[in-house]
Amino acid sequence: MTEESIEPEATPDGGQTGAYTVRLELADEPGELLDALQPIADNGGNLLSIFHERGNLTPRGRIPVEVDLECHPDQFETIVDALREAGMNVVQAGREEYGEELTVLLVGHVIDTDLSNTLERIQTQSAASVTDLALSAPEGTEDVSSARLRIATAADRTDDVLADVREVATEKDLHVIEPQLDRGDA
Amino acid sequence: MRLAVLGAGAVGRSVVELAGEYGHEVVAVADSSSAAIGANGAEPLDADTVLQRKEAEGVVGDADPDDALTAEYDALIEATPTTLGDAEPGFDHCETALQRDRDVVLANKGPVAERYADLRALEANSAGTVRFEATVGGAIPAICTIEDYGADTVEAVRGVLNGTANFVLTRMAAEGLGYEHVLAEAQDLGVAEADPSFDVDGTDAALKCVILANVLTGGEPEFSLDDAEVEGIRNVPGSALELATEEGQTVRLIGEATRDTVRVGPRLVPENGPLAVTGTRNIVQLDTGHAGRLNISGRGAGGPETATAVLADVGRLE
């Protein structure tokens, strides 16, 4: 049997990508949203979601927009600076709060189906971070094995994360043993 | 009350045996090939005579099974094997009894899981009432608790609803044994059937959750097995249980019913939490709107256990 802990995938420069949230206030003018997103893409940010609260104006008569993105920590400041340079009103910018931890088991040909790709896809699709990984392959790595993933994510994203894990697993013919989430009081 | 018992498996036989203790009379008993009917279809049968004949000869009496349906009973006990799809012949039995304005108590899951709306429609046109406590969780009072609390105030029901699957997972985790090994052991002990697929593929647990979902919604929307997302335990290897145990968790086949979905599958649960019941034990967990969470655990299968739920239903009809 083999068992090991693997750190989440590191980027070439040694940093890790992280998920960040930027809150902007946009003028209610055509093209304003597109202009806001351009500096993010130009500086290597990967857009995860955009929450455009149209109809909900700030006291200054502007439209609040929440952008979730993923990038290297050192890119993030560049992106915020670029947004400000482009005339955007950045009201808040920071690392995503990961308030929830999920443990999930993956069963099947976990290793043969490109484990690092599996982890990467879970992280990028879900705006989540795989913080721990344990493997058990008593029959050898080419047979059925199990992986235990600890995934950190925002509390309101757990259902989305599990749906994404299921999607990736189905594609790779893996079985998911999900956590029984405690939504009520124990 | 005068009872007609259809089905002479473990549950039907236990109902025949225990009915007298609860103050009821059995006037007819039928298995798939024979029936015993009391004099004039209305006089009580001697339970010992019927049960001894079943054991010795494999039949309960000399009458035709269909004659049991026309006997003078107050409540029909439908304890024939669960069938899927059209749920026959169980559904027909219920129909006949309701058209005669008699009550129906089911231990057979088929009609309630697969044809809930049809069954309720028959009940609406009958003076008889349909009850089915025994279809979910054996001796555990799941359905009457939901009814007592008010189905509208219960948000979700989940639990461990199949003792065979739970026995297998418990043994695998405790002994570090593989699935096939433990399954063979369970078959030797009589905990698993020769064909265990109904239990280990999650079908049985799913039917119970479908019934619970129908109770929660009142049949609108109506659920059947096709609406359930079901995964069994065949694909849970020992290595998965080992990784779970390292984190103070374990794997259980959990079924969950809400007003929108029915899902059954292996789930990670805390090793010392309420859902991690061991062996053949079952648990039903209710999330209520005003009273938090309620856990009821107990024996989820077995003749006397399930007959207890049947006879509790009969008591509710009086």
Coordinates of C-alpha atoms in Angstrom, one line a residue:
Chain A
M1 CA 0.0 0.0 0.0
T2 CA 1.2 3.5 -0.7
E3 CA 0.2 6.5 1.1
E4 CA 1.4 10.0 0.7
S5 CA 0.5 13.6 1.2
I6 CA 0.8 15.8 -1.8
E7 CA 0.7 19.6 -1.7
P8 CA -1.7 21.4 -4.1
E9 CA -0.1 21.9 -7.4
A10 CA 2.5 24.6 -7.4
T11 CA 2.9 27.1 -10.2
P12 CA 6.2 27.4 -12.1
D13 CA 7.4 30.3 -10.0
G14 CA 6.7 28.5 -6.8
G15 CA 3.5 30.5 -5.9
Q16 CA 0.1 29.0 -5.7
T17 CA -2.9 30.4 -7.5
G18 CA -5.6 31.7 -5.1
A19 CA -9.2 32.8 -5.4
Y20 CA -9.9 36.5 -4.9
T21 CA -12.9 38.7 -4.8
V22 CA -13.1 42.2 -6.1
R23 CA -16.0 44.5 -5.5
L24 CA -16.4 47.3 -8.0
E25 CA -18.8 50.1 -8.5
L26 CA -19.6 50.8 -12.1
A27 CA -21.3 53.8 -13.7
D28 CA -24.6 52.7 -15.4
E29 CA -23.2 53.2 -18.9
P30 CA -22.9 50.8 -21.9
G31 CA -19.7 48.9 -22.1
E32 CA -18.7 49.7 -18.5
L33 CA -18.7 46.0 -17.4
L34 CA -16.7 44.9 -20.3
D35 CA -14.1 47.6 -19.6
A36 CA -13.9 46.4 -16.0
L37 CA -13.1 42.8 -17.0
Q38 CA -10.5 43.6 -19.6
P39 CA -7.7 44.6 -17.1
I40 CA -8.3 41.3 -15.3
A41 CA -7.8 39.2 -18.3
D42 CA -4.9 41.3 -19.6
N43 CA -3.0 40.7 -16.4
G44 CA -3.4 36.9 -16.2
G45 CA -6.5 36.7 -14.0
N46 CA -8.9 33.8 -14.5
L47 CA -12.5 34.9 -14.1
L48 CA -14.5 32.6 -12.0
S49 CA -17.8 34.4 -11.6
I50 CA -19.3 37.8 -12.0
F51 CA -22.2 39.0 -9.9
H52 CA -23.7 42.0 -11.5
E53 CA -26.3 43.6 -9.2
R54 CA -28.2 45.5 -11.8
G55 CA -31.0 47.4 -10.4
N56 CA -29.4 47.6 -7.0
L57 CA -27.8 51.0 -7.0
T58 CA -25.3 52.2 -4.4
P59 CA -26.0 55.5 -2.6
R60 CA -23.8 57.2 -5.2
G61 CA -26.0 55.9 -8.0
R62 CA -23.6 53.3 -9.2
I63 CA -24.0 49.5 -9.8
P64 CA -22.2 47.2 -7.5
V65 CA -20.4 44.3 -9.2
E66 CA -18.7 41.4 -7.5
V67 CA -16.0 39.6 -9.5
D68 CA -14.4 36.3 -8.3
L69 CA -11.1 35.6 -10.0
E70 CA -8.2 33.3 -9.7
C71 CA -4.5 34.4 -10.2
H72 CA -1.1 34.2 -8.6
P73 CA -0.9 36.3 -5.4
D74 CA 1.7 38.7 -7.0
Q75 CA -0.6 39.2 -10.0
F76 CA -3.5 40.2 -7.9
E77 CA -2.1 43.6 -6.9
T78 CA -1.2 44.3 -10.6
I79 CA -4.8 43.5 -11.5
V80 CA -6.2 45.8 -8.8
D81 CA -3.8 48.6 -9.9
A82 CA -4.8 48.1 -13.6
L83 CA -8.5 48.3 -12.6
R84 CA -7.9 51.6 -10.8
E85 CA -5.8 52.9 -13.7
A86 CA -8.7 52.2 -16.0
G87 CA -10.9 54.4 -13.9
M88 CA -12.8 51.7 -12.0
N89 CA -13.9 52.3 -8.5
V90 CA -12.6 49.3 -6.6
V91 CA -14.3 49.3 -3.2
Q92 CA -13.0 46.1 -1.9
A93 CA -10.4 43.6 -2.9
G94 CA -9.0 40.6 -1.1
R95 CA -8.4 36.9 -0.9
E96 CA -11.5 34.7 -0.9
E97 CA -12.6 33.6 2.5
Y98 CA -12.6 29.8 2.7
G99 CA -14.8 29.1 5.6
E100 CA -15.7 25.6 4.9
E101 CA -13.8 22.4 4.6
L102 CA -15.1 19.3 2.9
T103 CA -13.7 15.8 2.8
V104 CA -14.5 13.8 -0.2
L105 CA -13.3 10.3 -1.2
L106 CA -12.6 9.4 -4.9
V107 CA -12.6 5.7 -5.7
G108 CA -11.5 3.9 -8.9
H109 CA -8.5 4.3 -11.2
V110 CA -7.7 7.5 -9.3
I111 CA -4.0 7.5 -10.3
D112 CA -4.3 6.3 -13.9
T113 CA -6.8 9.0 -14.7
D114 CA -4.3 11.8 -14.1
L115 CA -4.7 12.7 -10.5
S116 CA -3.1 16.1 -10.7
N117 CA -5.4 17.1 -13.5
T118 CA -8.4 15.9 -11.4
L119 CA -7.2 18.2 -8.5
E120 CA -6.5 21.1 -10.8
R121 CA -9.9 20.9 -12.4
I122 CA -11.7 20.8 -9.0
Q123 CA -9.7 23.8 -7.9
T124 CA -10.3 25.9 -11.0
Q125 CA -13.9 25.0 -11.7
S126 CA -15.0 25.4 -8.1
A127 CA -12.9 28.3 -6.8
A128 CA -11.9 25.9 -4.1
S129 CA -8.5 24.8 -2.8
V130 CA -7.5 21.2 -2.3
T131 CA -5.6 21.5 1.0
D132 CA -4.8 17.8 1.7
L133 CA -4.6 14.6 -0.3
A134 CA -4.1 11.1 1.0
L135 CA -4.0 8.0 -1.2
S136 CA -4.6 4.3 -0.5
A137 CA -3.7 1.8 -3.2
P138 CA -3.4 -1.6 -1.5
E139 CA -3.6 -3.4 -4.9
G140 CA -1.0 -1.2 -6.5
T141 CA -1.5 2.1 -8.4
E142 CA -2.9 0.4 -11.5
D143 CA -5.8 -1.2 -9.7
V144 CA -8.8 0.4 -7.9
S145 CA -7.5 2.8 -5.3
S146 CA -9.0 5.5 -3.1
A147 CA -8.1 9.2 -2.6
R148 CA -9.2 11.4 0.2
L149 CA -9.3 15.1 -0.6
R150 CA -9.8 17.9 1.8
I151 CA -11.2 20.9 0.0
A152 CA -11.5 24.4 1.4
T153 CA -14.1 26.6 -0.1
A154 CA -16.6 29.3 0.8
A155 CA -19.4 28.2 3.0
D156 CA -22.1 29.0 0.4
R157 CA -20.2 27.1 -2.3
T158 CA -20.2 23.6 -0.9
D159 CA -23.0 22.4 -3.1
D160 CA -21.4 23.8 -6.2
V161 CA -18.0 22.2 -5.3
L162 CA -19.6 18.8 -4.8
A163 CA -21.4 19.1 -8.1
D164 CA -18.1 20.0 -9.8
V165 CA -16.4 17.0 -8.1
R166 CA -19.2 14.7 -9.3
E167 CA -18.8 16.1 -12.8
V168 CA -15.1 15.6 -13.0
A169 CA -15.4 12.1 -11.4
T170 CA -18.1 11.0 -13.8
E171 CA -16.0 12.1 -16.8
K172 CA -13.1 10.0 -15.4
D173 CA -15.3 7.0 -14.4
L174 CA -14.5 7.5 -10.7
H175 CA -16.9 7.1 -7.8
V176 CA -17.4 9.9 -5.3
I177 CA -18.2 9.3 -1.7
E178 CA -19.5 12.6 -0.6
P179 CA -19.6 13.9 2.9
Q180 CA -23.1 13.9 4.5
L181 CA -23.2 17.7 5.0
D182 CA -24.7 18.8 8.3
R183 CA -27.1 21.6 7.3
G184 CA -29.3 21.4 10.4
D185 CA -28.4 21.5 14.1
A186 CA -26.9 18.3 15.4
Chain B
M1 CA -60.2 -5.9 14.2
R2 CA -60.5 -8.8 11.7
L3 CA -57.5 -9.1 9.6
A4 CA -56.7 -10.8 6.3
V5 CA -52.9 -11.3 5.8
L6 CA -51.6 -11.6 2.3
G7 CA -48.1 -12.9 2.1
A8 CA -46.7 -15.6 4.4
G9 CA -43.0 -14.6 4.5
A10 CA -41.3 -13.5 7.7
V11 CA -43.5 -10.4 8.1
G12 CA -46.8 -12.1 7.2
R13 CA -46.2 -15.0 9.5
S14 CA -45.2 -12.7 12.4
V15 CA -48.4 -10.7 12.0
V16 CA -50.4 -14.0 12.1
E17 CA -48.5 -15.0 15.2
L18 CA -48.7 -11.7 17.1
A19 CA -52.2 -10.4 16.1
G20 CA -54.0 -12.1 19.0
E21 CA -51.6 -10.4 21.5
Y22 CA -52.8 -7.1 20.1
G23 CA -56.5 -8.0 20.4
H24 CA -57.1 -8.8 16.7
E25 CA -58.4 -11.8 14.8
V26 CA -56.9 -13.2 11.6
V27 CA -59.8 -14.4 9.4
A28 CA -57.7 -15.2 6.3
V29 CA -54.1 -15.9 5.4
A30 CA -52.8 -16.3 1.9
D31 CA -49.4 -17.0 0.3
S32 CA -48.7 -17.2 -3.4
S33 CA -50.3 -20.6 -3.9
S34 CA -52.8 -21.2 -1.1
A35 CA -55.0 -19.7 1.5
A36 CA -56.6 -20.5 4.8
I37 CA -60.0 -18.9 5.4
G38 CA -62.0 -18.9 8.6
A39 CA -65.5 -20.3 8.7
N40 CA -67.8 -18.2 6.6
G41 CA -64.8 -16.0 5.8
A42 CA -65.4 -14.3 9.1
E43 CA -64.4 -16.6 12.0
P44 CA -60.9 -16.4 13.4
L45 CA -58.2 -18.9 12.3
D46 CA -56.0 -20.7 14.7
A47 CA -52.6 -19.1 14.2
D48 CA -50.6 -22.1 15.3
T49 CA -52.4 -24.4 12.9
V50 CA -51.8 -22.1 9.9
L51 CA -48.1 -21.5 10.8
Q52 CA -47.4 -25.2 11.4
R53 CA -48.9 -26.1 8.1
K54 CA -46.9 -23.5 6.3
E55 CA -43.7 -24.8 7.9
A56 CA -44.5 -28.5 7.3
E57 CA -46.1 -28.3 3.8
G58 CA -45.2 -24.9 2.4
V59 CA -48.9 -24.0 2.1
V60 CA -51.1 -22.2 4.6
G61 CA -54.4 -24.0 3.8
D62 CA -56.5 -25.5 1.1
A63 CA -58.3 -22.5 -0.3
D64 CA -57.5 -20.4 -3.3
P65 CA -55.3 -17.3 -2.6
D66 CA -57.9 -15.0 -4.2
D67 CA -60.5 -16.1 -1.7
A68 CA -58.6 -14.3 1.0
L69 CA -59.4 -11.0 -0.7
T70 CA -63.1 -11.5 -0.4
A71 CA -63.1 -12.7 3.2
E72 CA -64.9 -10.6 5.9
Y73 CA -61.9 -8.7 7.1
D74 CA -61.8 -5.1 8.4
A75 CA -58.2 -4.5 7.3
L76 CA -56.1 -6.2 4.6
I77 CA -52.5 -6.7 5.6
E78 CA -50.5 -6.5 2.3
A79 CA -47.2 -8.3 3.1
T80 CA -46.4 -9.9 -0.3
P81 CA -42.9 -9.3 -1.8
T82 CA -42.2 -5.8 -3.1
T83 CA -42.4 -5.5 -6.8
L84 CA -41.4 -2.5 -9.0
G85 CA -43.1 -0.7 -11.9
D86 CA -46.8 -1.5 -11.7
A87 CA -46.3 -2.9 -8.2
E88 CA -48.5 -5.9 -9.0
P89 CA -50.0 -8.0 -7.6
G90 CA -49.8 -6.0 -4.4
F91 CA -51.5 -3.0 -6.0
D92 CA -54.5 -5.1 -7.1
H93 CA -54.9 -6.5 -3.6
C94 CA -55.1 -2.9 -2.2
E95 CA -57.5 -1.9 -4.9
T96 CA -59.9 -4.8 -4.1
A97 CA -59.9 -4.1 -0.4
L98 CA -60.4 -0.3 -0.9
Q99 CA -63.3 -0.9 -3.3
R100 CA -64.9 -3.0 -0.6
D101 CA -64.4 0.0 1.8
R102 CA -61.9 -2.0 3.9
D103 CA -58.7 -0.6 5.4
V104 CA -55.3 -1.5 4.0
V105 CA -52.0 -1.8 5.9
L106 CA -48.9 -2.3 3.8
A107 CA -45.6 -3.9 4.5
N108 CA -45.0 -4.2 0.8
K109 CA -43.2 -1.1 -0.5
G110 CA -44.2 -1.4 -4.2
P111 CA -47.6 0.3 -4.2
V112 CA -46.6 3.2 -2.0
A113 CA -43.2 3.8 -3.7
E114 CA -44.2 3.2 -7.4
R115 CA -47.9 4.2 -7.5
Y116 CA -48.5 6.6 -4.6
A117 CA -51.0 8.8 -6.3
D118 CA -53.0 5.9 -7.8
L119 CA -53.2 4.4 -4.3
R120 CA -54.3 7.7 -2.7
A121 CA -56.9 8.1 -5.4
L122 CA -58.4 4.7 -4.6
E123 CA -58.4 5.6 -0.9
A124 CA -60.2 8.9 -1.6
N125 CA -63.1 7.0 -3.2
S126 CA -63.2 4.5 -0.3
A127 CA -64.4 4.4 3.3
G128 CA -61.1 2.5 3.9
T129 CA -57.8 4.0 4.9
V130 CA -54.3 3.2 3.7
R131 CA -51.4 2.9 6.2
F132 CA -47.8 1.9 5.6
E133 CA -45.6 2.4 8.6
A134 CA -43.9 -1.0 8.1
T135 CA -42.6 0.0 4.7
V136 CA -39.9 2.3 6.1
G137 CA -37.4 1.3 8.8
G138 CA -39.0 -1.8 10.2
A139 CA -39.9 -1.1 13.8
I140 CA -38.9 2.5 13.6
P141 CA -41.9 4.9 13.8
A142 CA -40.9 7.1 10.9
I143 CA -44.0 7.8 9.0
C144 CA -46.3 8.3 12.0
T145 CA -43.7 10.7 13.5
I146 CA -43.8 12.8 10.3
E147 CA -47.6 12.7 10.3
D148 CA -47.7 13.7 14.0
Y149 CA -45.3 16.6 13.5
G150 CA -47.1 17.6 10.3
A151 CA -45.4 16.8 7.0
D152 CA -45.2 20.5 6.2
T153 CA -43.0 21.1 9.2
V154 CA -40.5 18.4 8.3
E155 CA -37.8 19.7 5.9
A156 CA -35.8 16.5 5.2
V157 CA -35.7 12.9 6.3
R158 CA -32.5 10.9 5.9
G159 CA -31.0 7.8 7.4
V160 CA -29.6 4.4 7.2
L161 CA -32.5 2.3 5.9
N162 CA -30.9 -0.9 4.8
G163 CA -29.5 -3.3 7.4
T164 CA -27.7 -5.5 4.9
A165 CA -25.7 -2.8 3.3
N166 CA -25.0 -1.3 6.8
F167 CA -23.8 -4.7 8.1
V168 CA -21.4 -5.0 5.1
L169 CA -20.0 -1.5 5.6
T170 CA -19.6 -1.9 9.3
R171 CA -17.8 -5.2 9.0
M172 CA -15.5 -3.9 6.2
A173 CA -14.5 -0.9 8.3
A174 CA -14.1 -2.9 11.6
E175 CA -12.2 -5.9 10.2
G176 CA -10.4 -4.4 7.3
L177 CA -12.0 -7.0 5.0
G178 CA -13.0 -6.6 1.4
Y179 CA -16.5 -6.3 0.1
E180 CA -16.9 -9.8 -1.4
H181 CA -15.5 -11.4 1.7
V182 CA -18.0 -9.6 4.0
L183 CA -20.9 -10.2 1.7
A184 CA -20.3 -13.9 1.7
E185 CA -20.2 -13.8 5.4
A186 CA -23.4 -11.9 5.5
Q187 CA -25.0 -14.5 3.2
D188 CA -23.9 -17.3 5.6
L189 CA -25.4 -15.5 8.5
G190 CA -28.7 -14.9 6.6
V191 CA -28.2 -11.1 6.8
A192 CA -27.9 -10.9 3.0
E193 CA -30.0 -12.7 0.4
A194 CA -28.4 -15.1 -2.2
D195 CA -29.1 -12.3 -4.7
P196 CA -28.1 -9.2 -2.6
S197 CA -28.5 -6.7 -5.4
F198 CA -31.8 -5.2 -4.1
D199 CA -29.9 -4.3 -0.8
V200 CA -26.4 -3.5 -1.9
D201 CA -27.3 -1.6 -5.1
G202 CA -29.4 0.8 -2.9
T203 CA -32.8 0.0 -4.5
D204 CA -34.4 -1.0 -1.2
A205 CA -33.2 2.2 0.6
A206 CA -34.3 4.2 -2.4
L207 CA -37.8 2.8 -2.3
K208 CA -38.0 3.8 1.4
C209 CA -36.8 7.3 0.6
V210 CA -39.3 7.6 -2.3
I211 CA -42.1 6.7 0.2
L212 CA -40.8 9.3 2.6
A213 CA -40.6 11.9 -0.1
N214 CA -44.2 11.1 -1.0
V215 CA -45.2 11.6 2.6
L216 CA -43.5 14.9 2.7
T217 CA -45.1 16.2 -0.4
G218 CA -48.5 14.5 0.0
G219 CA -47.9 13.1 -3.4
E220 CA -47.6 16.4 -5.2
P221 CA -45.1 16.1 -6.8
E222 CA -45.3 12.4 -6.8
F223 CA -42.1 10.4 -6.5
S224 CA -41.3 6.9 -7.8
L225 CA -38.0 4.9 -8.0
D226 CA -37.2 6.5 -11.4
D227 CA -37.0 9.9 -9.7
A228 CA -34.3 8.7 -7.2
E229 CA -30.6 9.2 -7.7
V230 CA -29.2 5.9 -6.5
E231 CA -25.8 4.5 -6.0
G232 CA -25.1 1.3 -4.0
I233 CA -22.0 0.1 -2.0
R234 CA -20.5 -2.4 -4.5
N235 CA -17.9 0.2 -5.5
V236 CA -16.8 1.0 -1.9
P237 CA -13.4 -0.6 -1.5
G238 CA -11.7 -1.3 1.8
S239 CA -9.1 1.4 1.0
A240 CA -11.9 4.0 1.1
L241 CA -13.1 2.9 4.5
E242 CA -9.5 3.0 5.7
L243 CA -9.0 6.6 4.5
A244 CA -12.3 7.6 6.2
T245 CA -11.3 6.0 9.5
E246 CA -8.0 7.9 9.5
E247 CA -10.1 11.1 9.7
G248 CA -12.5 9.8 12.4
Q249 CA -15.1 9.2 9.8
T250 CA -16.7 6.2 8.2
V251 CA -18.9 5.4 5.2
R252 CA -22.6 4.6 5.4
L253 CA -25.3 4.1 2.7
I254 CA -27.3 7.2 3.4
G255 CA -30.7 7.8 1.9
E256 CA -32.2 11.3 1.9
A257 CA -35.7 12.5 1.0
T258 CA -36.7 16.2 0.7
R259 CA -39.7 17.7 -1.1
D260 CA -37.5 18.1 -4.2
T261 CA -35.1 15.2 -4.4
V262 CA -34.4 11.6 -3.4
R263 CA -30.8 10.5 -3.2
V264 CA -29.2 7.4 -2.0
G265 CA -25.5 6.7 -1.9
P266 CA -22.4 6.0 0.2
R267 CA -21.5 9.0 2.2
L268 CA -18.8 10.0 4.7
V269 CA -20.3 10.5 8.1
P270 CA -18.5 11.1 11.5
E271 CA -17.6 7.8 13.0
N272 CA -19.2 8.7 16.3
G273 CA -22.2 10.6 14.9
P274 CA -25.8 9.5 15.0
L275 CA -25.8 8.3 11.3
A276 CA -23.0 5.8 11.9
V277 CA -25.2 3.1 13.3
T278 CA -23.6 -0.4 13.3
G279 CA -24.5 -3.8 12.1
T280 CA -28.1 -4.3 10.8
R281 CA -29.4 -1.3 12.8
N282 CA -31.3 1.4 11.0
I283 CA -31.7 5.1 11.8
V284 CA -34.1 7.7 10.6
Q285 CA -33.2 11.4 11.1
L286 CA -35.8 14.1 10.7
D287 CA -35.0 17.8 10.2
T288 CA -37.9 19.7 11.6
G289 CA -38.7 23.3 11.1
H290 CA -39.4 24.2 14.7
A291 CA -37.9 21.4 16.8
G292 CA -34.4 20.8 15.3
R293 CA -33.3 17.4 14.6
L294 CA -34.8 14.1 15.7
N295 CA -33.0 10.8 15.5
I296 CA -34.8 7.5 15.8
S297 CA -32.9 4.3 15.6
G298 CA -33.8 0.7 16.0
R299 CA -34.3 -2.6 14.1
G300 CA -35.1 -1.9 10.5
A301 CA -36.0 -5.4 9.4
G302 CA -37.1 -8.8 10.7
G303 CA -40.4 -10.5 11.1
P304 CA -41.5 -9.5 14.6
E305 CA -40.0 -6.1 14.2
T306 CA -41.8 -5.3 11.0
A307 CA -45.0 -7.0 12.2
T308 CA -44.9 -4.6 15.2
A309 CA -45.1 -1.7 12.8
V310 CA -48.0 -3.4 10.9
L311 CA -49.9 -4.0 14.1
A312 CA -49.3 -0.4 15.3
D313 CA -50.9 0.8 12.1
V314 CA -53.8 -1.6 12.7
G315 CA -54.1 0.0 16.1
R316 CA -54.2 3.5 14.5
L317 CA -57.2 2.4 12.4
E318 CA -59.4 1.5 15.3

